[in-house]
Amino acid sequence: MAVFTLTLNPAIDQTVMLDRLIPGEVHRARSMRLDAGGKGINTASCLADWGVPSTVMGLLGSENVAPFDALFAAKSIVDRCQRHAGSTRVNLKLVDAHGTTDINMEGTAVAPAGVDAVIATLDAQVQAGDLVILSGSLPPGCPPDIYARLIVMLRGRGAIVLLDSSGPALRHALDGAVLPNIVKPNLHELAEWHGSPIDAPHQIIEVATGLLDRGVDLIAVSMGAQGALFLTRSELLRAGLRAHNVESTVGAGDAMVAGLAAALIEEAGLDRIARLSTAFAVGKLGCAGPHLPARDRIEALAASVETEILMGEKQ
Ligand SMILES: Nc1ncnc2c1ncn2[C@@H]1O[C@H](COP(=O)(O)OP(=O)(O)OP(=O)(O)O)[C@@H](O)[C@H]1O
Ligand SMILES: [Mg+2]
């Protein structure tokens, strides 16, 4: 099972450390770092730490591509991203003793030819039985139904599709005739798609059951510190683990998606799927970027994940 991740709207995180942020003042930066980001790229980075090779696809601006090239080289991630003439958007993070101030830039509008080239690359590379992870939001200029179209194309050839998106891209994909095999919304994304707030577990189960009835095989609804619910047509599990060391919650969902992928490669049952994806997510919380601790640490976390069977057989 080859693994591909698609990131149409990547970003570079530029983190600037300051003593104290004062609006209107001139500051001297303590330090600065650039990190390649974007949800599918984060997922590929976590998979590489676990020892699973993957191929990244999507769109990168050639003007500031160096952090991506460095990450792909360091982790032996196969790079099939299209380059376009502009730059990848930069998300500025100003960190001082009071916390982090985020300034997110709008992405460069993509040209139809760039999107077509990405579709052609997927078409040429993905075979029956491969896993394709469609991750994140869409850049300006990208057709909002692109995931829906890709799901038809990829499932039509027998690939397994995992979707982790939000807003209009998620809505188009879940309203389509052919649904992804696996979906990983967080509570907010699920509620936004559903069109009303979701507070109680029975509401999550109701909404997720609607998707399972329409052809989704597995739904993982992540709930931040509250853990996640894992649902199939015959089983329902809640899983979570207290995090003792939280460096950064950014990308916890992307790590959880990597854990789902790792468990699928093992052909695992739902208990192991829930344990491994929770261990990936909680393991990542202890790292500043999209990285995992060593394998034995992840296995120890997986063993200590608390699971509760809400429906179905004990594995
Ligand atoms: N503070 C926390 N304590 C314990 N576990 C956490 C915490 N935050 C996240 N997790 C774990 O990570 C999983 C994914 O987190 P979350 O629901 O925040 O994903 P997300 O909103 O998709 O994140 P992102 O899109 O930023 O990567 C949760 O289901 C949970 O297992
Ligand atoms: Mg997410």
mmCIF file of C-alpha atoms and ligand atoms in Angstrom:
data_model
loop_
_atom_site.group_PDB
_atom_site.id
_atom_site.type_symbol
_atom_site.label_atom_id
_atom_site.label_comp_id
_atom_site.label_asym_id
_atom_site.label_seq_id
_atom_site.Cartn_x
_atom_site.Cartn_y
_atom_site.Cartn_z
ATOM 1 C CA MET A 1 0.000 0.000 0.000
ATOM 2 C CA ALA A 2 1.773 3.170 -1.190
ATOM 3 C CA VAL A 3 0.817 6.314 0.735
ATOM 4 C CA PHE A 4 0.244 9.699 -0.925
ATOM 5 C CA THR A 5 -0.681 12.952 0.803
ATOM 6 C CA LEU A 6 -2.152 15.903 -1.076
ATOM 7 C CA THR A 7 -1.668 19.465 0.217
ATOM 8 C CA LEU A 8 -3.088 22.108 -2.085
ATOM 9 C CA ASN A 9 -2.752 24.961 0.425
ATOM 10 C CA PRO A 10 0.630 24.552 2.175
ATOM 11 C CA ALA A 11 2.229 27.223 4.335
ATOM 12 C CA ILE A 12 5.559 28.171 5.803
ATOM 13 C CA ASP A 13 5.458 28.938 9.519
ATOM 14 C CA GLN A 14 7.803 31.810 10.323
ATOM 15 C CA THR A 15 8.250 31.891 14.103
ATOM 16 C CA VAL A 16 9.850 35.022 15.566
ATOM 17 C CA MET A 17 10.781 34.985 19.265
ATOM 18 C CA LEU A 18 10.537 38.368 21.006
ATOM 19 C CA ASP A 19 11.053 39.513 24.596
ATOM 20 C CA ARG A 20 7.775 41.384 24.584
ATOM 21 C CA LEU A 21 5.427 42.294 21.734
ATOM 22 C CA ILE A 22 4.358 45.959 21.902
ATOM 23 C CA PRO A 23 2.160 47.180 19.010
ATOM 24 C CA GLY A 24 3.662 50.148 17.194
ATOM 25 C CA GLU A 25 7.191 49.575 18.573
ATOM 26 C CA VAL A 26 10.374 48.453 16.818
ATOM 27 C CA HIS A 27 11.483 45.009 18.114
ATOM 28 C CA ARG A 28 14.746 43.113 18.097
ATOM 29 C CA ALA A 29 14.058 39.440 17.376
ATOM 30 C CA ARG A 30 15.679 36.901 19.767
ATOM 31 C CA SER A 31 15.571 34.213 17.105
ATOM 32 C CA MET A 32 13.667 33.213 13.996
ATOM 33 C CA ARG A 33 12.857 29.896 12.341
ATOM 34 C CA LEU A 34 11.125 28.795 9.173
ATOM 35 C CA ASP A 35 9.214 25.509 9.161
ATOM 36 C CA ALA A 36 7.610 23.871 6.163
ATOM 37 C CA GLY A 37 3.952 23.271 6.938
ATOM 38 C CA GLY A 38 0.634 22.264 5.480
ATOM 39 C CA LYS A 39 -1.531 19.436 6.706
ATOM 40 C CA GLY A 40 -0.555 16.644 4.293
ATOM 41 C CA ILE A 41 3.110 17.581 4.629
ATOM 42 C CA ASN A 42 2.818 17.373 8.438
ATOM 43 C CA THR A 43 1.203 13.945 8.076
ATOM 44 C CA ALA A 44 3.981 12.742 5.733
ATOM 45 C CA SER A 45 6.571 14.038 8.211
ATOM 46 C CA CYS A 46 5.003 12.049 11.092
ATOM 47 C CA LEU A 47 4.732 8.925 8.918
ATOM 48 C CA ALA A 48 8.436 9.230 8.045
ATOM 49 C CA ASP A 49 9.323 9.321 11.767
ATOM 50 C CA TRP A 50 7.343 6.078 12.196
ATOM 51 C CA GLY A 51 9.252 4.528 9.280
ATOM 52 C CA VAL A 52 6.498 4.664 6.666
ATOM 53 C CA PRO A 53 7.601 6.171 3.345
ATOM 54 C CA SER A 54 5.167 8.462 1.565
ATOM 55 C CA THR A 55 4.887 10.716 -1.444
ATOM 56 C CA VAL A 56 3.733 14.325 -1.105
ATOM 57 C CA MET A 57 1.739 16.035 -3.814
ATOM 58 C CA GLY A 58 0.324 19.534 -4.142
ATOM 59 C CA LEU A 59 1.428 23.027 -5.032
ATOM 60 C CA LEU A 60 4.528 24.867 -3.796
ATOM 61 C CA GLY A 61 5.744 28.356 -4.714
ATOM 62 C CA SER A 62 9.260 28.188 -6.167
ATOM 63 C CA GLU A 63 10.332 31.501 -4.592
ATOM 64 C CA ASN A 64 10.502 30.186 -1.006
ATOM 65 C CA VAL A 65 10.685 26.429 -1.453
ATOM 66 C CA ALA A 66 13.879 25.833 0.575
ATOM 67 C CA PRO A 67 12.231 24.760 3.893
ATOM 68 C CA PHE A 68 10.167 22.144 2.015
ATOM 69 C CA ASP A 69 13.185 20.804 0.118
ATOM 70 C CA ALA A 70 15.075 20.560 3.430
ATOM 71 C CA LEU A 71 12.247 18.648 5.174
ATOM 72 C CA PHE A 72 11.724 16.242 2.260
ATOM 73 C CA ALA A 73 15.470 15.541 2.054
ATOM 74 C CA ALA A 74 15.860 15.093 5.838
ATOM 75 C CA LYS A 75 12.986 12.598 6.055
ATOM 76 C CA SER A 76 13.316 10.892 2.633
ATOM 77 C CA ILE A 77 9.814 12.016 1.649
ATOM 78 C CA VAL A 78 9.204 11.585 -2.076
ATOM 79 C CA ASP A 79 8.375 15.009 -3.520
ATOM 80 C CA ARG A 80 5.904 15.104 -6.415
ATOM 81 C CA CYS A 81 4.637 18.638 -5.666
ATOM 82 C CA GLN A 82 4.137 20.995 -8.581
ATOM 83 C CA ARG A 83 6.125 24.244 -8.382
ATOM 84 C CA HIS A 84 4.447 27.499 -9.383
ATOM 85 C CA ALA A 85 6.133 30.836 -10.076
ATOM 86 C CA GLY A 86 5.001 32.650 -6.910
ATOM 87 C CA SER A 87 5.705 31.961 -3.246
ATOM 88 C CA THR A 88 4.014 29.696 -0.704
ATOM 89 C CA ARG A 89 2.007 31.698 1.851
ATOM 90 C CA VAL A 90 3.756 32.491 5.109
ATOM 91 C CA ASN A 91 2.066 32.333 8.503
ATOM 92 C CA LEU A 92 3.854 34.616 10.922
ATOM 93 C CA LYS A 93 3.951 33.597 14.588
ATOM 94 C CA LEU A 94 5.193 36.225 17.044
ATOM 95 C CA VAL A 95 6.066 34.509 20.309
ATOM 96 C CA ASP A 96 6.648 36.359 23.578
ATOM 97 C CA ALA A 97 6.103 35.575 27.262
ATOM 98 C CA HIS A 98 2.373 36.230 26.871
ATOM 99 C CA GLY A 99 1.795 33.696 24.128
ATOM 100 C CA THR A 100 1.711 33.510 20.355
ATOM 101 C CA THR A 101 0.285 36.166 18.034
ATOM 102 C CA ASP A 102 -0.642 34.590 14.680
ATOM 103 C CA ILE A 103 -0.681 36.600 11.456
ATOM 104 C CA ASN A 104 -1.848 34.381 8.597
ATOM 105 C CA MET A 105 -1.335 35.421 4.971
ATOM 106 C CA GLU A 106 -3.688 34.683 2.123
ATOM 107 C CA GLY A 107 -2.296 32.108 -0.296
ATOM 108 C CA THR A 108 -1.373 33.024 -3.868
ATOM 109 C CA ALA A 109 -4.246 32.279 -6.250
ATOM 110 C CA VAL A 110 -3.555 29.075 -8.164
ATOM 111 C CA ALA A 111 -3.841 28.828 -11.933
ATOM 112 C CA PRO A 112 -6.147 26.138 -13.404
ATOM 113 C CA ALA A 113 -3.108 24.605 -15.149
ATOM 114 C CA GLY A 114 -1.440 24.049 -11.755
ATOM 115 C CA VAL A 115 -4.489 22.233 -10.372
ATOM 116 C CA ASP A 116 -4.755 20.166 -13.574
ATOM 117 C CA ALA A 117 -1.097 19.172 -13.232
ATOM 118 C CA VAL A 118 -1.709 17.955 -9.663
ATOM 119 C CA ILE A 119 -4.697 15.875 -10.817
ATOM 120 C CA ALA A 120 -2.597 14.426 -13.656
ATOM 121 C CA THR A 121 0.183 13.483 -11.206
ATOM 122 C CA LEU A 122 -2.291 11.664 -8.942
ATOM 123 C CA ASP A 123 -3.811 9.990 -11.989
ATOM 124 C CA ALA A 124 -0.390 8.746 -13.098
ATOM 125 C CA GLN A 125 0.874 7.579 -9.691
ATOM 126 C CA VAL A 126 -2.004 6.117 -7.674
ATOM 127 C CA GLN A 127 -2.952 2.472 -8.093
ATOM 128 C CA ALA A 128 -5.600 0.160 -6.631
ATOM 129 C CA GLY A 129 -4.980 -0.478 -2.925
ATOM 130 C CA ASP A 130 -2.916 2.703 -2.395
ATOM 131 C CA LEU A 131 -3.897 5.164 0.343
ATOM 132 C CA VAL A 132 -4.452 8.804 -0.650
ATOM 133 C CA ILE A 133 -4.794 11.395 2.117
ATOM 134 C CA LEU A 134 -6.542 14.595 1.019
ATOM 135 C CA SER A 135 -5.621 17.268 3.543
ATOM 136 C CA GLY A 136 -6.603 20.783 4.407
ATOM 137 C CA SER A 137 -8.248 23.827 2.922
ATOM 138 C CA LEU A 138 -8.035 24.995 -0.682
ATOM 139 C CA PRO A 139 -6.118 28.022 -1.985
ATOM 140 C CA PRO A 140 -7.873 30.896 -3.790
ATOM 141 C CA GLY A 141 -8.629 29.953 -7.392
ATOM 142 C CA CYS A 142 -8.971 26.227 -6.681
ATOM 143 C CA PRO A 143 -12.367 24.727 -7.617
ATOM 144 C CA PRO A 144 -14.221 24.013 -4.320
ATOM 145 C CA ASP A 145 -15.361 20.597 -5.584
ATOM 146 C CA ILE A 146 -11.837 19.345 -6.323
ATOM 147 C CA TYR A 147 -11.873 16.790 -3.473
ATOM 148 C CA ALA A 148 -15.273 15.507 -4.603
ATOM 149 C CA ARG A 149 -13.867 14.980 -8.118
ATOM 150 C CA LEU A 150 -10.680 13.359 -6.856
ATOM 151 C CA ILE A 151 -12.659 10.993 -4.605
ATOM 152 C CA VAL A 152 -14.645 9.783 -7.644
ATOM 153 C CA MET A 153 -11.434 9.311 -9.657
ATOM 154 C CA LEU A 154 -9.431 7.610 -6.895
ATOM 155 C CA ARG A 155 -12.135 5.339 -5.475
ATOM 156 C CA GLY A 156 -13.072 4.426 -9.042
ATOM 157 C CA ARG A 157 -9.668 2.750 -9.409
ATOM 158 C CA GLY A 158 -9.775 1.043 -6.011
ATOM 159 C CA ALA A 159 -7.604 3.433 -4.000
ATOM 160 C CA ILE A 160 -8.463 4.135 -0.341
ATOM 161 C CA VAL A 161 -9.222 7.813 0.307
ATOM 162 C CA LEU A 162 -8.847 9.534 3.694
ATOM 163 C CA LEU A 163 -10.210 13.084 3.904
ATOM 164 C CA ASP A 164 -9.180 15.672 6.522
ATOM 165 C CA SER A 165 -10.587 19.020 5.483
ATOM 166 C CA SER A 166 -12.885 21.840 6.527
ATOM 167 C CA GLY A 167 -15.292 24.491 5.263
ATOM 168 C CA PRO A 168 -16.475 24.453 1.631
ATOM 169 C CA ALA A 169 -13.950 21.780 0.548
ATOM 170 C CA LEU A 170 -15.303 19.373 3.180
ATOM 171 C CA ARG A 171 -18.905 20.279 2.350
ATOM 172 C CA HIS A 172 -18.499 19.575 -1.368
ATOM 173 C CA ALA A 173 -16.677 16.305 -0.649
ATOM 174 C CA LEU A 174 -19.280 15.017 1.829
ATOM 175 C CA ASP A 175 -22.213 16.144 -0.276
ATOM 176 C CA GLY A 176 -20.916 14.263 -3.345
ATOM 177 C CA ALA A 177 -22.289 10.980 -4.684
ATOM 178 C CA VAL A 178 -19.097 9.047 -3.842
ATOM 179 C CA LEU A 179 -17.738 9.502 -0.327
ATOM 180 C CA PRO A 180 -14.204 8.991 1.032
ATOM 181 C CA ASN A 181 -13.441 5.690 2.826
ATOM 182 C CA ILE A 182 -12.255 7.509 5.930
ATOM 183 C CA VAL A 183 -12.981 10.983 7.335
ATOM 184 C CA LYS A 184 -11.222 12.748 10.242
ATOM 185 C CA PRO A 185 -13.166 15.881 11.134
ATOM 186 C CA ASN A 186 -12.705 17.666 14.427
ATOM 187 C CA LEU A 187 -15.903 18.554 16.268
ATOM 188 C CA HIS A 188 -16.006 22.073 14.856
ATOM 189 C CA GLU A 189 -15.577 20.854 11.260
ATOM 190 C CA LEU A 190 -18.281 18.213 11.700
ATOM 191 C CA ALA A 191 -20.703 20.756 13.201
ATOM 192 C CA GLU A 192 -19.963 23.280 10.455
ATOM 193 C CA TRP A 193 -20.686 20.670 7.794
ATOM 194 C CA HIS A 194 -23.825 19.546 9.619
ATOM 195 C CA GLY A 195 -25.018 23.155 9.913
ATOM 196 C CA SER A 196 -25.734 23.195 13.649
ATOM 197 C CA PRO A 197 -23.764 22.883 16.894
ATOM 198 C CA ILE A 198 -22.846 19.372 18.056
ATOM 199 C CA ASP A 199 -22.331 19.135 21.812
ATOM 200 C CA ALA A 200 -23.386 15.704 23.012
ATOM 201 C CA PRO A 201 -21.936 12.298 22.025
ATOM 202 C CA HIS A 202 -25.341 11.111 20.775
ATOM 203 C CA GLN A 203 -25.379 14.008 18.273
ATOM 204 C CA ILE A 204 -21.904 13.072 16.994
ATOM 205 C CA ILE A 205 -23.050 9.464 16.623
ATOM 206 C CA GLU A 206 -26.199 10.529 14.773
ATOM 207 C CA VAL A 207 -24.323 12.707 12.275
ATOM 208 C CA ALA A 208 -21.547 10.137 11.793
ATOM 209 C CA THR A 209 -24.066 7.325 11.306
ATOM 210 C CA GLY A 210 -25.561 9.300 8.408
ATOM 211 C CA LEU A 211 -22.141 9.299 6.717
ATOM 212 C CA LEU A 212 -21.521 5.602 7.456
ATOM 213 C CA ASP A 213 -24.902 4.793 5.900
ATOM 214 C CA ARG A 214 -23.830 6.674 2.771
ATOM 215 C CA GLY A 215 -20.640 4.645 2.293
ATOM 216 C CA VAL A 216 -17.923 5.971 4.628
ATOM 217 C CA ASP A 217 -16.154 3.022 6.347
ATOM 218 C CA LEU A 218 -14.473 4.803 9.255
ATOM 219 C CA ILE A 219 -14.974 8.171 10.927
ATOM 220 C CA ALA A 220 -12.626 9.551 13.555
ATOM 221 C CA VAL A 221 -14.114 12.614 15.234
ATOM 222 C CA SER A 222 -11.334 14.352 17.139
ATOM 223 C CA MET A 223 -12.195 16.444 20.177
ATOM 224 C CA GLY A 224 -8.880 17.963 21.297
ATOM 225 C CA ALA A 225 -8.111 17.181 24.944
ATOM 226 C CA GLN A 226 -11.348 15.136 25.128
ATOM 227 C CA GLY A 227 -9.841 12.496 22.819
ATOM 228 C CA ALA A 228 -11.708 11.120 19.811
ATOM 229 C CA LEU A 229 -14.605 8.903 18.786
ATOM 230 C CA PHE A 230 -13.936 6.156 16.235
ATOM 231 C CA LEU A 231 -16.963 4.824 14.392
ATOM 232 C CA THR A 232 -17.541 2.079 11.837
ATOM 233 C CA ARG A 233 -20.864 0.536 10.852
ATOM 234 C CA SER A 234 -20.474 -2.121 13.552
ATOM 235 C CA GLU A 235 -18.274 -0.551 16.241
ATOM 236 C CA LEU A 236 -17.952 2.613 18.246
ATOM 237 C CA LEU A 237 -15.004 3.449 20.489
ATOM 238 C CA ARG A 238 -13.977 6.462 22.498
ATOM 239 C CA ALA A 239 -10.230 6.859 23.014
ATOM 240 C CA GLY A 240 -8.060 9.404 24.738
ATOM 241 C CA LEU A 241 -4.911 9.899 26.722
ATOM 242 C CA ARG A 242 -3.903 12.663 29.089
ATOM 243 C CA ALA A 243 -1.022 14.656 27.653
ATOM 244 C CA HIS A 244 1.677 15.401 30.233
ATOM 245 C CA ASN A 245 3.930 17.364 27.936
ATOM 246 C CA VAL A 246 2.338 19.866 25.531
ATOM 247 C CA GLU A 247 4.868 21.802 23.411
ATOM 248 C CA SER A 248 2.393 22.639 20.652
ATOM 249 C CA THR A 249 -1.145 21.533 19.814
ATOM 250 C CA VAL A 250 -0.711 22.635 16.179
ATOM 251 C CA GLY A 251 -0.902 19.627 13.882
ATOM 252 C CA ALA A 252 -2.243 17.163 16.483
ATOM 253 C CA GLY A 253 -4.954 16.262 13.974
ATOM 254 C CA ASP A 254 -2.382 15.787 11.196
ATOM 255 C CA ALA A 255 -0.440 13.388 13.443
ATOM 256 C CA MET A 256 -3.693 11.556 14.233
ATOM 257 C CA VAL A 257 -4.239 11.111 10.483
ATOM 258 C CA ALA A 258 -0.702 9.695 10.197
ATOM 259 C CA GLY A 259 -1.578 7.247 12.991
ATOM 260 C CA LEU A 260 -4.741 6.207 11.161
ATOM 261 C CA ALA A 261 -2.646 5.559 8.053
ATOM 262 C CA ALA A 262 -0.042 3.594 10.020
ATOM 263 C CA ALA A 263 -2.782 1.411 11.529
ATOM 264 C CA LEU A 264 -4.382 0.816 8.115
ATOM 265 C CA ILE A 265 -1.020 -0.368 6.771
ATOM 266 C CA GLU A 266 -0.992 -2.887 9.649
ATOM 267 C CA GLU A 267 -4.544 -3.925 8.647
ATOM 268 C CA ALA A 268 -5.434 -3.238 12.277
ATOM 269 C CA GLY A 269 -8.823 -3.567 13.951
ATOM 270 C CA LEU A 270 -10.606 -0.595 15.500
ATOM 271 C CA ASP A 271 -8.980 -0.910 18.937
ATOM 272 C CA ARG A 272 -5.456 -0.653 17.467
ATOM 273 C CA ILE A 273 -6.559 2.090 15.036
ATOM 274 C CA ALA A 274 -7.836 4.162 17.970
ATOM 275 C CA ARG A 275 -4.762 3.478 20.127
ATOM 276 C CA LEU A 276 -2.164 4.175 17.432
ATOM 277 C CA SER A 277 -3.783 7.344 16.098
ATOM 278 C CA THR A 278 -4.237 8.702 19.633
ATOM 279 C CA ALA A 279 -0.620 7.824 20.466
ATOM 280 C CA PHE A 280 0.621 9.628 17.333
ATOM 281 C CA ALA A 281 -1.439 12.723 18.230
ATOM 282 C CA VAL A 282 -0.397 12.815 21.887
ATOM 283 C CA GLY A 283 3.233 11.963 21.003
ATOM 284 C CA LYS A 284 3.283 14.907 18.604
ATOM 285 C CA LEU A 285 2.001 17.269 21.325
ATOM 286 C CA GLY A 286 5.385 16.873 23.030
ATOM 287 C CA CYS A 287 7.240 18.051 19.887
ATOM 288 C CA ALA A 288 7.368 21.669 18.656
ATOM 289 C CA GLY A 289 6.851 20.766 14.987
ATOM 290 C CA PRO A 290 5.210 17.934 12.994
ATOM 291 C CA HIS A 291 7.443 15.234 14.468
ATOM 292 C CA LEU A 292 6.969 12.055 16.505
ATOM 293 C CA PRO A 293 8.999 10.664 19.384
ATOM 294 C CA ALA A 294 10.762 7.302 18.945
ATOM 295 C CA ARG A 295 8.793 4.189 18.025
ATOM 296 C CA ASP A 296 8.977 2.540 21.468
ATOM 297 C CA ARG A 297 7.634 5.730 23.071
ATOM 298 C CA ILE A 298 4.681 5.736 20.655
ATOM 299 C CA GLU A 299 4.011 2.047 21.413
ATOM 300 C CA ALA A 300 4.108 2.820 25.153
ATOM 301 C CA LEU A 301 1.608 5.657 24.634
ATOM 302 C CA ALA A 302 -0.599 3.362 22.509
ATOM 303 C CA ALA A 303 -0.626 0.771 25.305
ATOM 304 C CA SER A 304 -1.714 3.386 27.843
ATOM 305 C CA VAL A 305 -4.492 4.949 25.724
ATOM 306 C CA GLU A 306 -7.815 4.671 27.551
ATOM 307 C CA THR A 307 -10.511 3.214 25.363
ATOM 308 C CA GLU A 308 -14.176 2.700 26.028
ATOM 309 C CA ILE A 309 -16.271 0.453 23.827
ATOM 310 C CA LEU A 310 -19.604 2.166 23.294
ATOM 311 C CA MET A 311 -20.838 -0.349 20.726
ATOM 312 C CA GLY A 312 -19.598 -3.566 19.097
ATOM 313 C CA GLU A 313 -17.347 -6.463 20.010
ATOM 314 C CA LYS A 314 -14.202 -6.374 22.118
ATOM 315 C CA GLN A 315 -11.298 -6.946 19.689
HETATM 316 N N1 LIG B 1 -4.610 18.939 24.931
HETATM 317 C C1 LIG B 1 -4.705 17.658 24.537
HETATM 318 N N2 LIG B 1 -4.618 16.654 25.435
HETATM 319 C C2 LIG B 1 -4.694 15.361 25.064
HETATM 320 N N3 LIG B 1 -4.877 14.960 23.786
HETATM 321 C C3 LIG B 1 -4.988 15.918 22.841
HETATM 322 C C4 LIG B 1 -4.918 17.315 23.159
HETATM 323 N N4 LIG B 1 -5.043 18.021 22.010
HETATM 324 C C5 LIG B 1 -5.183 17.108 21.029
HETATM 325 N N5 LIG B 1 -5.145 15.844 21.512
HETATM 326 C C6 LIG B 1 -5.224 14.590 20.758
HETATM 327 O O1 LIG B 1 -5.047 14.904 19.393
HETATM 328 C C7 LIG B 1 -6.214 14.534 18.648
HETATM 329 C C8 LIG B 1 -6.439 15.541 17.534
HETATM 330 O O2 LIG B 1 -6.577 16.824 18.098
HETATM 331 P P1 LIG B 1 -7.642 17.902 17.591
HETATM 332 O O3 LIG B 1 -9.017 17.399 17.820
HETATM 333 O O4 LIG B 1 -7.255 19.191 18.208
HETATM 334 O O5 LIG B 1 -7.339 17.889 16.019
HETATM 335 P P2 LIG B 1 -7.493 19.044 14.927
HETATM 336 O O6 LIG B 1 -8.444 20.088 15.427
HETATM 337 O O7 LIG B 1 -7.790 18.372 13.652
HETATM 338 O O8 LIG B 1 -6.012 19.632 14.913
HETATM 339 P P3 LIG B 1 -5.166 20.271 13.685
HETATM 340 O O9 LIG B 1 -6.086 20.370 12.499
HETATM 341 O O10 LIG B 1 -4.707 21.586 14.219
HETATM 342 O O11 LIG B 1 -4.025 19.352 13.442
HETATM 343 C C9 LIG B 1 -7.329 14.449 19.688
HETATM 344 O O12 LIG B 1 -8.361 13.578 19.265
HETATM 345 C C10 LIG B 1 -6.581 13.932 20.893
HETATM 346 O O13 LIG B 1 -6.408 12.527 20.815
HETATM 347 MG MG MG B 2 -7.490 19.077 11.728
#
